[in-house]
Structure formats: C-alpha cells, structure tokens
mmCIF file of C-alpha atoms (C1' of nucleotides) in Angstrom:
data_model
loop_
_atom_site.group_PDB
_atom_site.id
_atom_site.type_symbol
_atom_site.label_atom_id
_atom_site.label_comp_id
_atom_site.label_asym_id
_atom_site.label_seq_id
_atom_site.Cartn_x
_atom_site.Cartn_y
_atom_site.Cartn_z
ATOM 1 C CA UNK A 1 -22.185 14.794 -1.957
ATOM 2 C CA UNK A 2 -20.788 14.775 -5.866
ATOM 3 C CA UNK A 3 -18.611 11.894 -6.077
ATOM 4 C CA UNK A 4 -17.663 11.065 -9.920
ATOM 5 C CA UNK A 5 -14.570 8.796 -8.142
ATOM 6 C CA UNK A 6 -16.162 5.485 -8.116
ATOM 7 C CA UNK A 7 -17.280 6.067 -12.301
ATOM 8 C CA UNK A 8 -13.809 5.670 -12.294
ATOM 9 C CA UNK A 9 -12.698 2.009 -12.831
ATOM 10 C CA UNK A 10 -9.087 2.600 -11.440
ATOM 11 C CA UNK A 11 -10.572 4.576 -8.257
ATOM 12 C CA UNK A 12 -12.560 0.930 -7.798
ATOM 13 C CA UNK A 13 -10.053 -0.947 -8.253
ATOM 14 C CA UNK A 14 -7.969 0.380 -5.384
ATOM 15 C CA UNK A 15 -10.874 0.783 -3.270
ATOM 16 C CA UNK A 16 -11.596 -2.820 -3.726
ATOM 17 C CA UNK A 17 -8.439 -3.982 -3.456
ATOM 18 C CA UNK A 18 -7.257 -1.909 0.043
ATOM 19 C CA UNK A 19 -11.495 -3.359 1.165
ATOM 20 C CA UNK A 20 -10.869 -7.168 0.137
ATOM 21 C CA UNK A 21 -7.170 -6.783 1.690
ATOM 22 C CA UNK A 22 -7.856 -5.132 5.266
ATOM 23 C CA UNK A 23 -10.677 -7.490 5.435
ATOM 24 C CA UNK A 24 -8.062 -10.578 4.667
ATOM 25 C CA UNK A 25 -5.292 -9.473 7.145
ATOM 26 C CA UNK A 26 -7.918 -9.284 9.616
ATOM 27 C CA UNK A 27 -8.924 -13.097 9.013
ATOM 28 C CA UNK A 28 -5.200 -13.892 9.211
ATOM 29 C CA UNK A 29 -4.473 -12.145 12.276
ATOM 30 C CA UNK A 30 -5.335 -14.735 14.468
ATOM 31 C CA UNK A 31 -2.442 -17.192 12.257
ATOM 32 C CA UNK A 32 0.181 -14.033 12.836
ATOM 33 C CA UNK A 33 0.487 -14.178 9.566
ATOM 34 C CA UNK A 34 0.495 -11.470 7.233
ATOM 35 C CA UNK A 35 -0.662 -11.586 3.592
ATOM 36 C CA UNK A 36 2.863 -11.557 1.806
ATOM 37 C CA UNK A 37 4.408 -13.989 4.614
ATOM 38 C CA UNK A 38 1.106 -16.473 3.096
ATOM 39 C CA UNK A 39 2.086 -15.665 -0.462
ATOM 40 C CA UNK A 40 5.921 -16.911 0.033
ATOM 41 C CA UNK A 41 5.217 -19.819 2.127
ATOM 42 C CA UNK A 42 2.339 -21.081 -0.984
ATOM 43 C CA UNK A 43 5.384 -20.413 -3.328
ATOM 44 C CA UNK A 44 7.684 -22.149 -1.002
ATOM 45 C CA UNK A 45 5.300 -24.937 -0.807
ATOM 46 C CA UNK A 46 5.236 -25.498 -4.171
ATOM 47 C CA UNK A 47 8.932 -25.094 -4.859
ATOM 48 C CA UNK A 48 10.624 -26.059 -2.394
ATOM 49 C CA UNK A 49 14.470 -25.185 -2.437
ATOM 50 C CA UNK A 50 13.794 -22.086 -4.252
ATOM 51 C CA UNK A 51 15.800 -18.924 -3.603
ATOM 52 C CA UNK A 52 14.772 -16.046 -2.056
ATOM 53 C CA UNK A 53 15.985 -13.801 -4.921
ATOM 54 C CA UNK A 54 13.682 -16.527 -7.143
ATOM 55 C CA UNK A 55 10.770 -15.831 -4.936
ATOM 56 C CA UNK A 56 11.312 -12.259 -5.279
ATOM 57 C CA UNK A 57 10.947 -11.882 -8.408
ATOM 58 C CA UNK A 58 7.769 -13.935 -9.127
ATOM 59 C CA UNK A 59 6.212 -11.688 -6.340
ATOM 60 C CA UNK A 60 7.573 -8.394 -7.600
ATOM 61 C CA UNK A 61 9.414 -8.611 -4.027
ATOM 62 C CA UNK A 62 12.652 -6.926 -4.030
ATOM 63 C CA UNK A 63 15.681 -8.825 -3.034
ATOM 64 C CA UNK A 64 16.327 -5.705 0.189
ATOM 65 C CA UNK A 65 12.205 -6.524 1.192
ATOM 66 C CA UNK A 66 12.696 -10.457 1.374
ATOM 67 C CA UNK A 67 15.740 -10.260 4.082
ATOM 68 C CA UNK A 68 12.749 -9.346 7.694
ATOM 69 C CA UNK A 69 10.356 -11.443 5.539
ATOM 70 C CA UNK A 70 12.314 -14.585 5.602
ATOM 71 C CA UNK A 71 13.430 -13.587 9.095
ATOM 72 C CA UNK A 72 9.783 -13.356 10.233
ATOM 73 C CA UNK A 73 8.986 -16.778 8.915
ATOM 74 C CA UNK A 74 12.798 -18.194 10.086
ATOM 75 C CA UNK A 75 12.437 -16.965 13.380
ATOM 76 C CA UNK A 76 8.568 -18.361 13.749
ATOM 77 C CA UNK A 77 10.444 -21.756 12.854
ATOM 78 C CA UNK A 78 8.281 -21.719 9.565
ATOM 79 C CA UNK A 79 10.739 -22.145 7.405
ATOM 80 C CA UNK A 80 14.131 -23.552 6.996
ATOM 81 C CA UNK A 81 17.195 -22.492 4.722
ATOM 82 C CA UNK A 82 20.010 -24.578 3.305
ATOM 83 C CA UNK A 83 22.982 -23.491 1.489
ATOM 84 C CA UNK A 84 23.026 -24.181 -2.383
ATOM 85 C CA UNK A 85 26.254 -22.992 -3.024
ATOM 86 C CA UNK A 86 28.431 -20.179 -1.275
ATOM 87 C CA UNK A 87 25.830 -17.281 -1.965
ATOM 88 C CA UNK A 88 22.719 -18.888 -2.601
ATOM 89 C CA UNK A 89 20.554 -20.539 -0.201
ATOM 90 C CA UNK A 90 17.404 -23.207 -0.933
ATOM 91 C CA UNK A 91 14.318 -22.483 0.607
ATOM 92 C CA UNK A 92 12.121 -24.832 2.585
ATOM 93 C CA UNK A 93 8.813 -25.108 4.820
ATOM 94 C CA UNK A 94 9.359 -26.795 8.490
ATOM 95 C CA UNK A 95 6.226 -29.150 9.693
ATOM 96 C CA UNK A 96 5.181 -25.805 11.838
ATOM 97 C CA UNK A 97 5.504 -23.987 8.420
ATOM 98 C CA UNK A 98 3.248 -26.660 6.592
ATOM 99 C CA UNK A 99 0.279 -26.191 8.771
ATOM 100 C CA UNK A 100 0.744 -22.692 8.882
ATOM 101 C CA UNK A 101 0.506 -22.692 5.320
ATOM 102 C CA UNK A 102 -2.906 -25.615 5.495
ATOM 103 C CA UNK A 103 -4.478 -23.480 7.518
ATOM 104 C CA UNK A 104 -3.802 -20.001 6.365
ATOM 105 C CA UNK A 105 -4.244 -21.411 2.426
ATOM 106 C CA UNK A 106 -7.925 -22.777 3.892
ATOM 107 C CA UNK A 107 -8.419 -19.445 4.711
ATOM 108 C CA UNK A 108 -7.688 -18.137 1.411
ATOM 109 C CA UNK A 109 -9.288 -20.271 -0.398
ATOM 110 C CA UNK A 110 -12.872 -19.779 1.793
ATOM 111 C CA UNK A 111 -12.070 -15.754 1.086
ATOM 112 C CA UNK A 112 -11.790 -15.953 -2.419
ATOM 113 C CA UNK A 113 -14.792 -18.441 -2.842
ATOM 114 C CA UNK A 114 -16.758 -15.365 -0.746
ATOM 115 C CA UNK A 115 -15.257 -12.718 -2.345
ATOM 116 C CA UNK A 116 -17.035 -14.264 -5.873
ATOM 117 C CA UNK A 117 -19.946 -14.301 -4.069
ATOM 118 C CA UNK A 118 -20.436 -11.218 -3.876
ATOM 119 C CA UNK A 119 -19.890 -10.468 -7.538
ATOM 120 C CA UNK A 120 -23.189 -10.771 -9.079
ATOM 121 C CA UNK A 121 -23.639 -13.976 -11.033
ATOM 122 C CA UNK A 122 -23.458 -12.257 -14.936
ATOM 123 C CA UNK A 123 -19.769 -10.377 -14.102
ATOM 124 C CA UNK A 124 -18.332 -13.054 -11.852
ATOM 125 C CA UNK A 125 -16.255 -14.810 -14.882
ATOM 126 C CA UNK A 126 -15.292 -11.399 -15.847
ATOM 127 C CA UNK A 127 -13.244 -10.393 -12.983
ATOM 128 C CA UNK A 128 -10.256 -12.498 -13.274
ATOM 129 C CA UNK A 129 -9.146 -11.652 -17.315
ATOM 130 C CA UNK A 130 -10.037 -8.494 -16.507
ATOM 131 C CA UNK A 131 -7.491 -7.773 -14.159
ATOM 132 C CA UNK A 132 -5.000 -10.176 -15.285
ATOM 133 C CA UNK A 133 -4.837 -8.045 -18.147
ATOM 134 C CA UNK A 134 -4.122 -4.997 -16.045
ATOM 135 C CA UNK A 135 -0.942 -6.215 -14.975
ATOM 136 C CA UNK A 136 0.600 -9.563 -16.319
ATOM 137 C CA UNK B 1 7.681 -21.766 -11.319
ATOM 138 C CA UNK B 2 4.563 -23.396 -9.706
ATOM 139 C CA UNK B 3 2.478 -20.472 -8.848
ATOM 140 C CA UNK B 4 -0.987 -20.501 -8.081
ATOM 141 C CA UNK B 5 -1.437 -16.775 -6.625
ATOM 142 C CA UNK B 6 -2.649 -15.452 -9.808
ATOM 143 C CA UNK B 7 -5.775 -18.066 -9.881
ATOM 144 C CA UNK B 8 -7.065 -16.132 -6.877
ATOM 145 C CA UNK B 9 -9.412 -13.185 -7.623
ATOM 146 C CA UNK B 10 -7.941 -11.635 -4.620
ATOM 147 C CA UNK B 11 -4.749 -11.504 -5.605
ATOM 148 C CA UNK B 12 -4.838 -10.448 -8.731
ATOM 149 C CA UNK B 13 -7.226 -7.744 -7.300
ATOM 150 C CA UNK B 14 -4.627 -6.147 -5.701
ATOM 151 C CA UNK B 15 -1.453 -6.686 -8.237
ATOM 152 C CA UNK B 16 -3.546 -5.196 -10.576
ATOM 153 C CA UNK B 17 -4.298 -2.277 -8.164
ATOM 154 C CA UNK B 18 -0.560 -1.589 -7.021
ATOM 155 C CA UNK B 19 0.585 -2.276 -10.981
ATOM 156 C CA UNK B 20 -2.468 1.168 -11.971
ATOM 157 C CA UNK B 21 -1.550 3.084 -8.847
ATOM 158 C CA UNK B 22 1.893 2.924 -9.550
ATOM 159 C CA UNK B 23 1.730 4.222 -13.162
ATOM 160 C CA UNK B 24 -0.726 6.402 -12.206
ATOM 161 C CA UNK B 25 1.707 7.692 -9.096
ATOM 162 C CA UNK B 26 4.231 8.377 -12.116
ATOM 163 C CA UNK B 27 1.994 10.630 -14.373
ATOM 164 C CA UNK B 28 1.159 12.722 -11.644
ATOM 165 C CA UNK B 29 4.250 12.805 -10.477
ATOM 166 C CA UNK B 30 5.018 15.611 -12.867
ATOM 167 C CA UNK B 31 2.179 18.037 -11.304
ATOM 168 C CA UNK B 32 3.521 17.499 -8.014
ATOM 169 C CA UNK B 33 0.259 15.920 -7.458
ATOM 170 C CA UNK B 34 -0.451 12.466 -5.640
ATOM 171 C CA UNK B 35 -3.755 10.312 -5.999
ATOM 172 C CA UNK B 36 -5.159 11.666 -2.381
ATOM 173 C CA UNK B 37 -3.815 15.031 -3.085
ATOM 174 C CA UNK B 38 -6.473 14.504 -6.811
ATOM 175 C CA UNK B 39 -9.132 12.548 -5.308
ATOM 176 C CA UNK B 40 -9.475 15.534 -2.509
ATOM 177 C CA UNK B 41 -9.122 18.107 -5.435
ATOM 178 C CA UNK B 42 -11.689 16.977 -7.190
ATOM 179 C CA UNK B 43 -14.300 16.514 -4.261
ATOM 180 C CA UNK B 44 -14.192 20.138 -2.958
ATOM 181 C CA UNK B 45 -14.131 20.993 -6.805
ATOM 182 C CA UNK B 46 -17.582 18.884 -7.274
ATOM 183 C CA UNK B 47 -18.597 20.190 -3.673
ATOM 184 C CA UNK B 48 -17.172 23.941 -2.950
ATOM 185 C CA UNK B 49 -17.245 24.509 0.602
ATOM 186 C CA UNK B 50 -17.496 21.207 2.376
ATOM 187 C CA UNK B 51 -15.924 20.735 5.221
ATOM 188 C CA UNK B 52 -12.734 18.194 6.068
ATOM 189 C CA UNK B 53 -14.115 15.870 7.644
ATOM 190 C CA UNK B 54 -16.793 15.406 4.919
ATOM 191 C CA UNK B 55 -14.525 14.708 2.900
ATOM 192 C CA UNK B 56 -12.621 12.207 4.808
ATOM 193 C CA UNK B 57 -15.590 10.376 5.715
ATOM 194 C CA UNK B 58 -16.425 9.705 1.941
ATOM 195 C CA UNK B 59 -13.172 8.942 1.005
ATOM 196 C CA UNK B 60 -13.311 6.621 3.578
ATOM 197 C CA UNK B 61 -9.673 8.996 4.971
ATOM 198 C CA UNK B 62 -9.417 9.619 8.776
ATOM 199 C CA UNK B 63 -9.855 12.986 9.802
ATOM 200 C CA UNK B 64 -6.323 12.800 11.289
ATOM 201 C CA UNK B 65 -4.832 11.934 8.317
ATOM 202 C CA UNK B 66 -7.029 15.016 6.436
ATOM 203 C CA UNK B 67 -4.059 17.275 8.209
ATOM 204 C CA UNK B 68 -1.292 16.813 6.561
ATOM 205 C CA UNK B 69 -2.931 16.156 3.475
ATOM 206 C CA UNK B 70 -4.865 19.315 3.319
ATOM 207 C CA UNK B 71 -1.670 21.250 4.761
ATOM 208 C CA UNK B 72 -0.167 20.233 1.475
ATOM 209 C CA UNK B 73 -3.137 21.681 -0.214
ATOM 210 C CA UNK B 74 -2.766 24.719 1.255
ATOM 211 C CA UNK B 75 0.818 25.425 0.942
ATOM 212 C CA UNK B 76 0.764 24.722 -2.753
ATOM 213 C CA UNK B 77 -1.692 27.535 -2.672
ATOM 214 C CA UNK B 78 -4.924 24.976 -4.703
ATOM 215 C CA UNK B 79 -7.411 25.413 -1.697
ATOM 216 C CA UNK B 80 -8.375 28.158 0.781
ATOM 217 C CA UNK B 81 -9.928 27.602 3.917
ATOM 218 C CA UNK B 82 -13.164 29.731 5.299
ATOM 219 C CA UNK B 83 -14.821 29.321 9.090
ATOM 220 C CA UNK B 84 -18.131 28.106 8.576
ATOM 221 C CA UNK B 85 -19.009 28.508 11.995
ATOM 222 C CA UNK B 86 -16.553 27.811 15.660
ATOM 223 C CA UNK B 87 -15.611 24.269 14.760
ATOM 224 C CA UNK B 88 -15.908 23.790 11.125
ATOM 225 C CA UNK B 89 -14.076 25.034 8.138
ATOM 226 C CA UNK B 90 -15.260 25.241 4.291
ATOM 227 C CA UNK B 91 -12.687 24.297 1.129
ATOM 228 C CA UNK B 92 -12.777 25.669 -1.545
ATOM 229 C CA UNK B 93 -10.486 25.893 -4.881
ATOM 230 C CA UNK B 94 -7.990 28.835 -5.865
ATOM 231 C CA UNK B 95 -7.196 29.219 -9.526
ATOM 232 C CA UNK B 96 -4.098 27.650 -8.981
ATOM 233 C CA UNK B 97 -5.845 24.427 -7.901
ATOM 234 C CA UNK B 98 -8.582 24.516 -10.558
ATOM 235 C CA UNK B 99 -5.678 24.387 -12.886
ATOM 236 C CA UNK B 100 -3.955 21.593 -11.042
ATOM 237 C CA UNK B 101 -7.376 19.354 -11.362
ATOM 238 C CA UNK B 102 -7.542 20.551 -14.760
ATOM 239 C CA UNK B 103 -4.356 18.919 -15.587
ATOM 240 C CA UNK B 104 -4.824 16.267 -12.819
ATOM 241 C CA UNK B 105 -8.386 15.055 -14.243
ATOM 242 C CA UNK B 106 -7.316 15.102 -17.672
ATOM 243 C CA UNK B 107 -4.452 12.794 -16.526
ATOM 244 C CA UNK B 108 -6.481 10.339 -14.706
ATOM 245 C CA UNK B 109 -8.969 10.390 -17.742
ATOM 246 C CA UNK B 110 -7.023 9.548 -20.398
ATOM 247 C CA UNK B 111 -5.556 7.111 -17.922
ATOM 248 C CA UNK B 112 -8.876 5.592 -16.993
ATOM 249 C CA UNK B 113 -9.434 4.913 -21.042
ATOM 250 C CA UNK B 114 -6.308 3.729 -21.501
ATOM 251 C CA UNK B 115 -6.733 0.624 -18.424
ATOM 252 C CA UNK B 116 -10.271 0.221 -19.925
ATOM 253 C CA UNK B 117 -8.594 -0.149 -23.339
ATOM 254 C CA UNK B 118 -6.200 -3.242 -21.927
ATOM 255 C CA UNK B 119 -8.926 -5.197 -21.085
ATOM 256 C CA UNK B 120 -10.518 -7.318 -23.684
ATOM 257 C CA UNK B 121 -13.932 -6.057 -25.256
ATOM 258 C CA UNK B 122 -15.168 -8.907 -23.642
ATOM 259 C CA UNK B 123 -14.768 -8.679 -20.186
ATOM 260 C CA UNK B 124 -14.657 -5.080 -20.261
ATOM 261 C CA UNK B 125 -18.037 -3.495 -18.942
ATOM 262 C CA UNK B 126 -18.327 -6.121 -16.285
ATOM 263 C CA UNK B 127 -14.974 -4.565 -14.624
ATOM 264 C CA UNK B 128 -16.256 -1.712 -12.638
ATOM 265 C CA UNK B 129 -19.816 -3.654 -11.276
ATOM 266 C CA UNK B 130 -17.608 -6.416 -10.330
ATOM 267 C CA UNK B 131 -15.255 -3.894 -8.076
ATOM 268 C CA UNK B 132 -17.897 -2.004 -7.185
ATOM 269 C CA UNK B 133 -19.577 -5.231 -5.353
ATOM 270 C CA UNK B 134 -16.499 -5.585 -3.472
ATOM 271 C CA UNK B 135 -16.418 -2.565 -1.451
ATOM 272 C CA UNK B 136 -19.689 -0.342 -1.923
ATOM 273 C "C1'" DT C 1 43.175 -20.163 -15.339
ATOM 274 C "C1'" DA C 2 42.415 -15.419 -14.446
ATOM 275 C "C1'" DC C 3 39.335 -11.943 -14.717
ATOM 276 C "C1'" DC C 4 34.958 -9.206 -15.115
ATOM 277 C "C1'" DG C 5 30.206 -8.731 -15.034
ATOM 278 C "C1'" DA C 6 26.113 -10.502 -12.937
ATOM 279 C "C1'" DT C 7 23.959 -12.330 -8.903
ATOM 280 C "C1'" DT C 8 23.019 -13.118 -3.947
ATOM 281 C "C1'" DG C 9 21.859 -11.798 0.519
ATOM 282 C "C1'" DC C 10 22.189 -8.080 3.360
ATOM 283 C "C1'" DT C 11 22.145 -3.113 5.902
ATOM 284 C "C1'" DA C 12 20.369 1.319 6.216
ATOM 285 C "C1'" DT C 13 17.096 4.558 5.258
ATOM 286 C "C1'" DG C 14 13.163 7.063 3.507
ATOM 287 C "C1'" DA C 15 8.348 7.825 1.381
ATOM 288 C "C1'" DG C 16 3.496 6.984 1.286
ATOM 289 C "C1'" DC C 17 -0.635 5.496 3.239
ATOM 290 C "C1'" DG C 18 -3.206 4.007 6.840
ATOM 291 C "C1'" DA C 19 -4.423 3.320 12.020
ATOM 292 C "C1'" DT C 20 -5.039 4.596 16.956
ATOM 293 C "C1'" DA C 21 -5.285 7.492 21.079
ATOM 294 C "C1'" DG C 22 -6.082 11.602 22.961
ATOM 295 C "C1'" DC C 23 -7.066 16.815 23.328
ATOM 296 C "C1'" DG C 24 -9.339 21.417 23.479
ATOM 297 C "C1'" DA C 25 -12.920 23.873 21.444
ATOM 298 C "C1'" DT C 26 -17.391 24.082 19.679
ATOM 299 C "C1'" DG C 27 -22.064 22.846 18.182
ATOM 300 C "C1'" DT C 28 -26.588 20.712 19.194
ATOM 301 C "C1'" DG C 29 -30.590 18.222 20.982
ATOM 302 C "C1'" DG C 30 -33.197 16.725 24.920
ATOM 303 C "C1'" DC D 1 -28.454 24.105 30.478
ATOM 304 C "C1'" DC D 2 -25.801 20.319 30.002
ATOM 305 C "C1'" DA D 3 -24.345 15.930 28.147
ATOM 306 C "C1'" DC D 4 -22.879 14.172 23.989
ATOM 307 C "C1'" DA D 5 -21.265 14.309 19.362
ATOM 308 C "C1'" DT D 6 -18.355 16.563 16.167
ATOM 309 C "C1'" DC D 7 -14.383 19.218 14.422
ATOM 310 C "C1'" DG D 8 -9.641 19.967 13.519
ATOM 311 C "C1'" DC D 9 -5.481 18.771 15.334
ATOM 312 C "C1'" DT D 10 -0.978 16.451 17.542
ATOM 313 C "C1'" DA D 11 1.715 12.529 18.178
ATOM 314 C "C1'" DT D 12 2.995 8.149 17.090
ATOM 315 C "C1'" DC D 13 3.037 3.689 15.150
ATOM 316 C "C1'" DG D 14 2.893 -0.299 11.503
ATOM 317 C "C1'" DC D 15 3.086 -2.084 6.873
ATOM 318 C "C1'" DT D 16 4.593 -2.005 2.213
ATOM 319 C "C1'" DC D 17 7.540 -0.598 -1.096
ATOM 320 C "C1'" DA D 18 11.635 2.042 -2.863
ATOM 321 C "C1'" DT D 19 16.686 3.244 -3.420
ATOM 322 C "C1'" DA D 20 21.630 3.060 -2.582
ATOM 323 C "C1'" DG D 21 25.369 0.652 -1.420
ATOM 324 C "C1'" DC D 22 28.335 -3.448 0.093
ATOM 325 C "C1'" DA D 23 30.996 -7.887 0.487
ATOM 326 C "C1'" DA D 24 31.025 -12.363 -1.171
ATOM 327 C "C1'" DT D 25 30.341 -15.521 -4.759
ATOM 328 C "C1'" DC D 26 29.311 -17.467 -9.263
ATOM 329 C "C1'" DG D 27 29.914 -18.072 -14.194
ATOM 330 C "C1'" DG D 28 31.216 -17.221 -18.850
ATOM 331 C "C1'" DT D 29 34.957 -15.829 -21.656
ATOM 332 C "C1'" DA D 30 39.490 -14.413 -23.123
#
DNA sequence: TACCGATTGCTATGAGCGATAGCGATGTGG
DNA sequence: CCACATCGCTATCGCTCATAGCAATCGGTA
C-alpha cells in the first residue's frame, strides 16, 4: 500500500513515541505503576517537600490532573504530604515509595539504555537535541 | 528544580510528540479535521478503494475503532463507501474530501518544514532514521 | 491593617485515542 | 463442503489531558 506517512518526521515521532510508551507501561505493569505516577515520584525524590502545584508545572501537569495522581500514590502509601502553610502542602516519598521509585527508575534507566540501542550508532547522539528542540 | 526526566531519550520522545500533536491538533482544528481523520484521508487518497480494515491494519488502528472514525468520514460527506464483494467495502474520496486533504496536507506540510526547521542543521537529518528505528 | 489579586487544592465533567470482547455475515482453502 | 479466517460492527472500558468553577489561603500594597 502507498504510505507517504512515515516520510513525515512528525507522523514518526508520534508513532515512536505511543511504540516506546505502550512498550514502557507494559514493563511497569508488574510495579502498578504507571508512567506519570514514575515521573512525580523521580521529581519527588529529588525535591522533596515540593508542592503539587510545583510538580505540575515542571510536568506540564495541571493542578485538576495531580489531585487522583497524588491520591494513587497516597493511597499506595508511596507518598506522604505535610502541610506548609494553610493551603499548601510539602511533598514527600515513604520507604514503600523509595523502592518503588529504585526499582521502577532501574527500569527506566535499562529502557532508555535499550531504546539507544536500537538507534543506529551514526544518529544515536542526534536524538536527544533533536527533540529537545521540539519542545523546551 | 532537580529534574532529570529530560536526560531520558524516552521522555523527551514523547513531550516532544504531545508538544507537535498538540499544535498540529490546533491547525487542523479549523478544517474540522483531526490527525486520524488526515492520516485516513490521505491513505484511501494514495490507495482509492481499499478496504477498512486495510487501512487500520497499517495505521496500526483497530478495526473497531475504524467505525466511528470512518462514520465521521462519511457524514462530512469526504469518502463514499462501495461493496467490493459480501463482507468487504472499498473507500474512496468525494470532491469534498479531496479538498479537505488538499487543505489538510498542505497544513501538515508546511507544518512538517516548520518542526524540521526548529531543529538545528546539525542534528537535523538524523531525526526521522532515529524514530523510524524505534517503531518500524 | 485591610483589602484585592494570585495561588492552592479540589470537584465535576467531557474529549480524544486506544484496548478488549463478542457477534453475525461472508469469503476461502483444504 | 466445511472449518477457519476475515470483515464490519456494537458495547464498553481505561488513560491522559482539557476546561470551568469553588472555597480557602497567601501576599503585596494602599
């Protein structure tokens, strides 16, 4: 069949991105942990005390989207919050929250090592600028 | 704020992709159009006559999610529908939709230039074999 | 200090895309 | 001829993201 889709490099770009992303939910299944519940608790890790708002809007999160995320991860005891002042609340990671996060940043880390694998060896530096230029 | 997401290929992969679709989501937006609705329209324009499910299976779209999609289609009056045989059906493009994938390719093209054109000359060509390694 | 705009966390709800399970009808190869 | 694959379809669900609105609180300024 005529296909002039993949020529294009934003048609690629999504089809890599929804390939590389089913295939990485799929390795984190077995955690119960879903890609943007990894992505807050690496931020969390990092910073701990931050807000959720804060975390928000480093992940392009909005503030209405972070309230069954944090639940998720409250309610699998892997995280804990602490009031700041009346309306803001500090962020933390629980021991159960810190290996989730070992293990599921392991994971990760093996997947993205693979994932430049694949890339043949001449565009492999290539990939990263690229696309940070598409969207920072 | 610590951050490391953006060091991972992954990650960036699919910012980038959700930061193009979106734009992308907003030019069509105008021609009533969305990226499916295109990437359909321009199959059966590069392939008169094929059949749903052909289609599906190279966009990698499940036949039950073909239905609605080519409902739409239809009702907009941009493709007609002929019985091949019992089971099967062949698309095909009105004039109405060959002027929506006019507009619609013309859209993405210009688009497609201008991502190409945010990338630095450097890392540039190496873009689309480096996604295209990822999920072909 | 009193007030007003910005911020925080939250509820409710909808759109878009994708997935699965199952169904009746039809085509096809052994 | 018949078993099996395929086709188009219904129904339903999950995930991600979006908007609108709300009460409470914070913070800078008059």
């Amino acid at each position: 069949m005529r296909d002039p889709l993949p020529g294009f490099p934003g048609y690629s770009l999504r089809r890599a991105a929804y390939a590389t992303a089913a295939e990485l939910a799929t390795r984190l299944a077995p955690l119960e942990l879903r890609q943007s519940d990894l992505s807050v608790l690496i931020l969390i890790g990092e910073n701990p005390g931050v807000t959720a708002s804060a975390i928000g809007r480093q992940l392009d999160i909005q503030r209405a989207n972070m309230v069954p995320l944090l639940k998720r991860l409250e309610d699998a005891g892997r995280i804990g919050r602490e009031p700041i002042d009346g309306k803001s609340q500090g962020l933390a990671l629980t021991p159960v929250g810190r290996r989730t996060l070992a293990k599921g940043l392991a994971l990760v880390e093996a997947f993205e090592a693979e994932l430049l694998q694949r890339i043949p060896a001449e565009h492999r530096a290539h990939l990263l600028p690229a696309l940070e230029a598409l969207w920072r």
